Short mmCIF file of C-alpha atoms in Angstrom, two decimals:
data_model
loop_
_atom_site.label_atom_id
_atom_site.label_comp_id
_atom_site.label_asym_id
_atom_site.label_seq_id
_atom_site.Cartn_x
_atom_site.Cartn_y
_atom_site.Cartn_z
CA UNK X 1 -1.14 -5.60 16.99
CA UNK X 2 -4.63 -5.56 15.47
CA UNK X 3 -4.98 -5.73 11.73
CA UNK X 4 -7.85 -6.46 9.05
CA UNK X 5 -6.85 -8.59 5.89
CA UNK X 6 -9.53 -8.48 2.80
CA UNK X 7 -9.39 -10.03 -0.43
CA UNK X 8 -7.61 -8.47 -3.17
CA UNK X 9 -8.78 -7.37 -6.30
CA UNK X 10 -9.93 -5.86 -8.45
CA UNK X 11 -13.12 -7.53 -8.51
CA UNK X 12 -15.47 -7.73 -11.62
CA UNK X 13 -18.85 -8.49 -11.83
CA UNK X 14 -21.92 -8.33 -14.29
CA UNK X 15 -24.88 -6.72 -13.07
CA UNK X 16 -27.16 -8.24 -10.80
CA UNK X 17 -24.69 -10.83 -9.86
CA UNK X 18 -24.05 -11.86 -6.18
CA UNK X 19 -20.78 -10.09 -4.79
CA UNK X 20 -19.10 -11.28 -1.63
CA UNK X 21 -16.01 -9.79 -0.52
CA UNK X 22 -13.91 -11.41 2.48
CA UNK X 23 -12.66 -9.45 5.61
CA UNK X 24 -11.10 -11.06 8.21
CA UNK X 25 -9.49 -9.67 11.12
CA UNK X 26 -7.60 -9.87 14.70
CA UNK X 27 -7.57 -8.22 17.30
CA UNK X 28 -6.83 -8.43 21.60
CA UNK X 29 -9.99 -7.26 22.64
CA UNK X 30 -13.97 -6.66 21.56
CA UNK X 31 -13.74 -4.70 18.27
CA UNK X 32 -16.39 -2.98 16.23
CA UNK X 33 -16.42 -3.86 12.78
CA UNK X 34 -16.87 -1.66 9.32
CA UNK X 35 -17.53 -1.58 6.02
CA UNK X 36 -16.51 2.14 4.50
CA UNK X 37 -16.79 2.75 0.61
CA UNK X 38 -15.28 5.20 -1.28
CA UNK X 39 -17.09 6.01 -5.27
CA UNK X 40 -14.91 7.75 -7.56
CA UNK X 41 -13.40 10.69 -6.45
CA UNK X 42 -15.40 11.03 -3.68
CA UNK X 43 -13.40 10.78 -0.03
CA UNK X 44 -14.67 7.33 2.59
CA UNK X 45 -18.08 6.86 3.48
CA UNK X 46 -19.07 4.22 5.95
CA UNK X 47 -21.27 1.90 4.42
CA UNK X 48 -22.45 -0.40 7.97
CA UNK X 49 -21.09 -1.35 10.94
CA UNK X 50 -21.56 -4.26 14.00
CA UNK X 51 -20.48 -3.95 17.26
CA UNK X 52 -20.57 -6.96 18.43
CA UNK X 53 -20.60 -10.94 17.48
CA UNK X 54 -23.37 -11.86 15.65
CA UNK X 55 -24.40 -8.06 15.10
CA UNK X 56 -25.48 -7.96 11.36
CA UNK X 57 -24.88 -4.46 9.58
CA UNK X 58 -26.42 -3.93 6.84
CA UNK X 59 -27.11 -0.52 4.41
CA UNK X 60 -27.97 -0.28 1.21
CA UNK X 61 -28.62 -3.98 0.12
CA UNK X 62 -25.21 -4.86 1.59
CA UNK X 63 -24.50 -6.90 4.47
CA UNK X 64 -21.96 -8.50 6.98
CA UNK X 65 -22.49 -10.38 9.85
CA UNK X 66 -19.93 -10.01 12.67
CA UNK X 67 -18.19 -13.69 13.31
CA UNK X 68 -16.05 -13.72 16.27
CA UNK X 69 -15.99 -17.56 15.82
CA UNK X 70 -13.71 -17.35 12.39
CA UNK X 71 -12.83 -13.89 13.38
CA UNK X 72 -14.66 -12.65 9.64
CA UNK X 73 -16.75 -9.65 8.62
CA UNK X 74 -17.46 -10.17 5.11
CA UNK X 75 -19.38 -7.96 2.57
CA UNK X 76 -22.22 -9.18 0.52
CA UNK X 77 -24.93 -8.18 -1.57
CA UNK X 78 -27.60 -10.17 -3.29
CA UNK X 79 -27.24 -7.98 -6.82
CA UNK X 80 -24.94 -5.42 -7.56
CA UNK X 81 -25.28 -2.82 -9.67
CA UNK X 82 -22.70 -0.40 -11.82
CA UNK X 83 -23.72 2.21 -9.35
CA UNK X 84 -22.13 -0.17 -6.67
CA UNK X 85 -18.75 0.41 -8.38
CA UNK X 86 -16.43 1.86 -5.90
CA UNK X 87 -13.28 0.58 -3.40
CA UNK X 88 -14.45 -0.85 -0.53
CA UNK X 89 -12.71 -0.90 2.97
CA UNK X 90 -12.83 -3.36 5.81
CA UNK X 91 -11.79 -1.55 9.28
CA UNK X 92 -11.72 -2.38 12.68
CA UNK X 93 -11.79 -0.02 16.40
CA UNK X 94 -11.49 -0.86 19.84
CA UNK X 95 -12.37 1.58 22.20
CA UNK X 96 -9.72 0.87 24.30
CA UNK X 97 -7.21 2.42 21.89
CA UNK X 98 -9.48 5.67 21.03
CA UNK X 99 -11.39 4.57 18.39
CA UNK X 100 -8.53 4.90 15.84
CA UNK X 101 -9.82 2.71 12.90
CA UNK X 102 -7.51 0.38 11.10
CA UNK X 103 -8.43 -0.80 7.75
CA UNK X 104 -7.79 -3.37 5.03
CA UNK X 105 -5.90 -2.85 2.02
CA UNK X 106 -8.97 -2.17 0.01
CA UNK X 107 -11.30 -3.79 -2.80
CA UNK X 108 -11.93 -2.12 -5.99
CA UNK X 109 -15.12 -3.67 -7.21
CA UNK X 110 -16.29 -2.72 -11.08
CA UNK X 111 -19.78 -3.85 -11.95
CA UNK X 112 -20.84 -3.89 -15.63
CA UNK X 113 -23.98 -3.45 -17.51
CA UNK M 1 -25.21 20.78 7.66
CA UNK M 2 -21.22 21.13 7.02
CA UNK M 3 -19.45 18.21 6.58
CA UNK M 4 -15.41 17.87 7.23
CA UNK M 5 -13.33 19.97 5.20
CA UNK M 6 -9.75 19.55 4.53
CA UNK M 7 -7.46 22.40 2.82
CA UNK M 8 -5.66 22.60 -0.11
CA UNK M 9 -7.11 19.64 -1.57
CA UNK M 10 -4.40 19.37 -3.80
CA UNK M 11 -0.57 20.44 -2.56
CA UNK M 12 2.71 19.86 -4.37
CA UNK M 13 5.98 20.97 -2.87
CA UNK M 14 9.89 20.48 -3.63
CA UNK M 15 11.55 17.89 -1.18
CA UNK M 16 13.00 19.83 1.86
CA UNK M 17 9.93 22.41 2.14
CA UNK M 18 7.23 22.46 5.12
CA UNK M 19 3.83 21.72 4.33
CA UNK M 20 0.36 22.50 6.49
CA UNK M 21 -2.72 20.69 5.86
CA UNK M 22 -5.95 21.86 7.64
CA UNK M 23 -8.74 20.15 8.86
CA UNK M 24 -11.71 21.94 9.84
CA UNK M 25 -13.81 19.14 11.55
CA UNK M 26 -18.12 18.90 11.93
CA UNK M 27 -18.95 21.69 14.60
CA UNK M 28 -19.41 20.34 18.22
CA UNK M 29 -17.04 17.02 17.38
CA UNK M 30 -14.98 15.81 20.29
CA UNK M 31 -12.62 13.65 18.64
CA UNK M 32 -10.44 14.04 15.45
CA UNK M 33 -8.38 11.02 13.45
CA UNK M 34 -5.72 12.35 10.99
CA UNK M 35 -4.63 9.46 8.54
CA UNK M 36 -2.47 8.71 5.65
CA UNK M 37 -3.34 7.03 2.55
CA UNK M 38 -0.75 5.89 -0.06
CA UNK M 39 -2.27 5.02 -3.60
CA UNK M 40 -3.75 1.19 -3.77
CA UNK M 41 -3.88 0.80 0.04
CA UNK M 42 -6.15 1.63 3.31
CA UNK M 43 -5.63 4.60 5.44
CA UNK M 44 -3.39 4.24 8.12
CA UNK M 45 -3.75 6.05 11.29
CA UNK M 46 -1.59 8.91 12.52
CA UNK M 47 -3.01 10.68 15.36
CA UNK M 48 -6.25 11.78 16.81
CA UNK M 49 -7.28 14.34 19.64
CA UNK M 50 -10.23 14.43 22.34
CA UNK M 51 -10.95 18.48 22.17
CA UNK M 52 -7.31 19.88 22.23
CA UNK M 53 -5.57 17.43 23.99
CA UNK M 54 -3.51 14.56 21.68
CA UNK M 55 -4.41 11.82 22.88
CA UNK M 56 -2.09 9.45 20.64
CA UNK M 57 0.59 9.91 17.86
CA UNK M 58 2.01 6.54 18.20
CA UNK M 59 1.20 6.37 14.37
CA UNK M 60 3.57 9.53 13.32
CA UNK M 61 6.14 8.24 10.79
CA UNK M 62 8.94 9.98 12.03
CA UNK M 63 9.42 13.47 14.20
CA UNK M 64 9.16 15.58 10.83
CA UNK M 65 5.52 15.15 11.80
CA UNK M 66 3.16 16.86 14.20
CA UNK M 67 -0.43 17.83 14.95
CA UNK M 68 -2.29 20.31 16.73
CA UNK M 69 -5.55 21.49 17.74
CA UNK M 70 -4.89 24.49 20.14
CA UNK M 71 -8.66 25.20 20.34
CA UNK M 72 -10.35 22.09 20.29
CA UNK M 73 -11.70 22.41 16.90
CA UNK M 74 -9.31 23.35 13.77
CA UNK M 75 -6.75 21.07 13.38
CA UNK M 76 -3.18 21.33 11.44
CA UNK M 77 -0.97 19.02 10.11
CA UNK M 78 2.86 19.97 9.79
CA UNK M 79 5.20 17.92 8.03
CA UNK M 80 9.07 19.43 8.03
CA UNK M 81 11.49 18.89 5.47
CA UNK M 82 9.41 16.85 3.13
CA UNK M 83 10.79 13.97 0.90
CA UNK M 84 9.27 12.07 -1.94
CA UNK M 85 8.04 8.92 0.38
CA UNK M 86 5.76 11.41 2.20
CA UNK M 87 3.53 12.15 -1.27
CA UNK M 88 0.24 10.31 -0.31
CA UNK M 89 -3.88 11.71 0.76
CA UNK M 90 -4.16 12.76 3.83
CA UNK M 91 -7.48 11.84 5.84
CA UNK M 92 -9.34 13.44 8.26
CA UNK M 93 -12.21 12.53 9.99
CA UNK M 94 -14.05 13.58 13.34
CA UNK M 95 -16.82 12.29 15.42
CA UNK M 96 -18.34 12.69 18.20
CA UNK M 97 -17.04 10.91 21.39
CA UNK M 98 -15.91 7.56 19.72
CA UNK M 99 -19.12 7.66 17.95
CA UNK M 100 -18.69 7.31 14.07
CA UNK M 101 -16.34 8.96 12.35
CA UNK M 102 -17.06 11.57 8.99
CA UNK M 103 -14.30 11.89 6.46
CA UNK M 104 -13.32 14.95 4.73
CA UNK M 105 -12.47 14.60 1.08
CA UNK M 106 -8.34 14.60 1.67
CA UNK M 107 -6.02 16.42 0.82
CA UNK M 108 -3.26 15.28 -2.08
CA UNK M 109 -0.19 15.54 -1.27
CA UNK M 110 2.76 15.73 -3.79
CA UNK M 111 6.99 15.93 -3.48
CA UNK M 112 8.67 16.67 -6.31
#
């Protein structure tokens, strides 16, 4: 069945650095791709989305770019900041199964000061 | 204007009781996603609804649990005869016809 793999963490950066974090993913058919984010103790917010290959989402500073070649949707933003602190989720849904989103395993990401 | 709302928030029970959860989804949303979260990993679907009808459960652990949504809006959650594994948040989010979908804050839920 479909699934999304991300990289594990937790993830620590300095502020201002350059954060990437990898999603990839498979999948039967034409998924859309997402990024949700959940701060502390606050319930999932999506962050961006793509629909299709080559669709770049992007929200916030952050991006992915949707890469049906190497099946990847990975997360990145130029400078991070400690507000940026939060767990972030990779997800995939394909229509033809309702929409239902599977997700990654999560990425807690702490930024310092 | 009103987001998702789940209820209780927060819900311990002794192993062997029945549990409800609510979720009271954003007004005129066609579908609704119910989902289960244990601690350190990624939600993991359970079942979802277009108005009342269900249109999938294949993600239902076991037959301890079941969903409804008699009127097309309000949804419950039942789980019978609870046991420790089932402690985890429970998600759930609606949208409007496989547009995106808007979480509600979860509801914690804890066997003893």
């Amino acid at each position: 069945g479909d699934s999304v793999t991300q990289m594990e963490g937790p993830v620590t950066l300095s502020e201002e650095a350059f954060l990437t974090i990898n999603c990839t993913y498979t999948a039967t058919g034409y998924p859309s791709l997402f990024w949700y984010v959940q701060y502390p103790g606050e319930g999932l917010q999506l962050l961006l989305k793509a629909t299709k290959a080559d669709d770049k989402g992007s929200n916030k500073g952050f991006e992915a770019t949707y890469r049906k070649e190497t099946t990847s949707f990975h997360l990145e933003k130029g400078s991070v900041q400690v507000s940026d602190s939060a767990v972030y989720f990779c997800a995939l849904s394909d229509d033809n199964q309702g929409g239902k989103l599977i997700f990654g395993q999560g990425t807690e990401l702490s930024v310092k000061p | 204007g009103a987001g998702v709302s789940q209820s209780p928030r927060y819900k311990v029970t002794k192993r062997g009781q029945d549990v409800a959860l609510r979720c009271d989804p954003i007004s005129g949303h066609v579908s609704l996603y119910w989902y289960r979260q244990a601690l350190g990993q990624g939600p993991e679907f359970l079942t979802y609804f277009n108005y009342e009808a269900q249109q999938d459960k294949s993600g239902l652990p076991n037959d301890r649990f079941s969903a409804e949504r008699p009127e097309g809006s309000i949804s419950t959650l039942t789980i019978q005869r609870t046991e420790q594994r089932d402690s985890a948040m429970y998600r759930c989010a609606s949208s409007l016809a496989y547009g995106e979908q808007y979480f509600g804050p979860g509801t914690r839920l804890t066997v003893t």
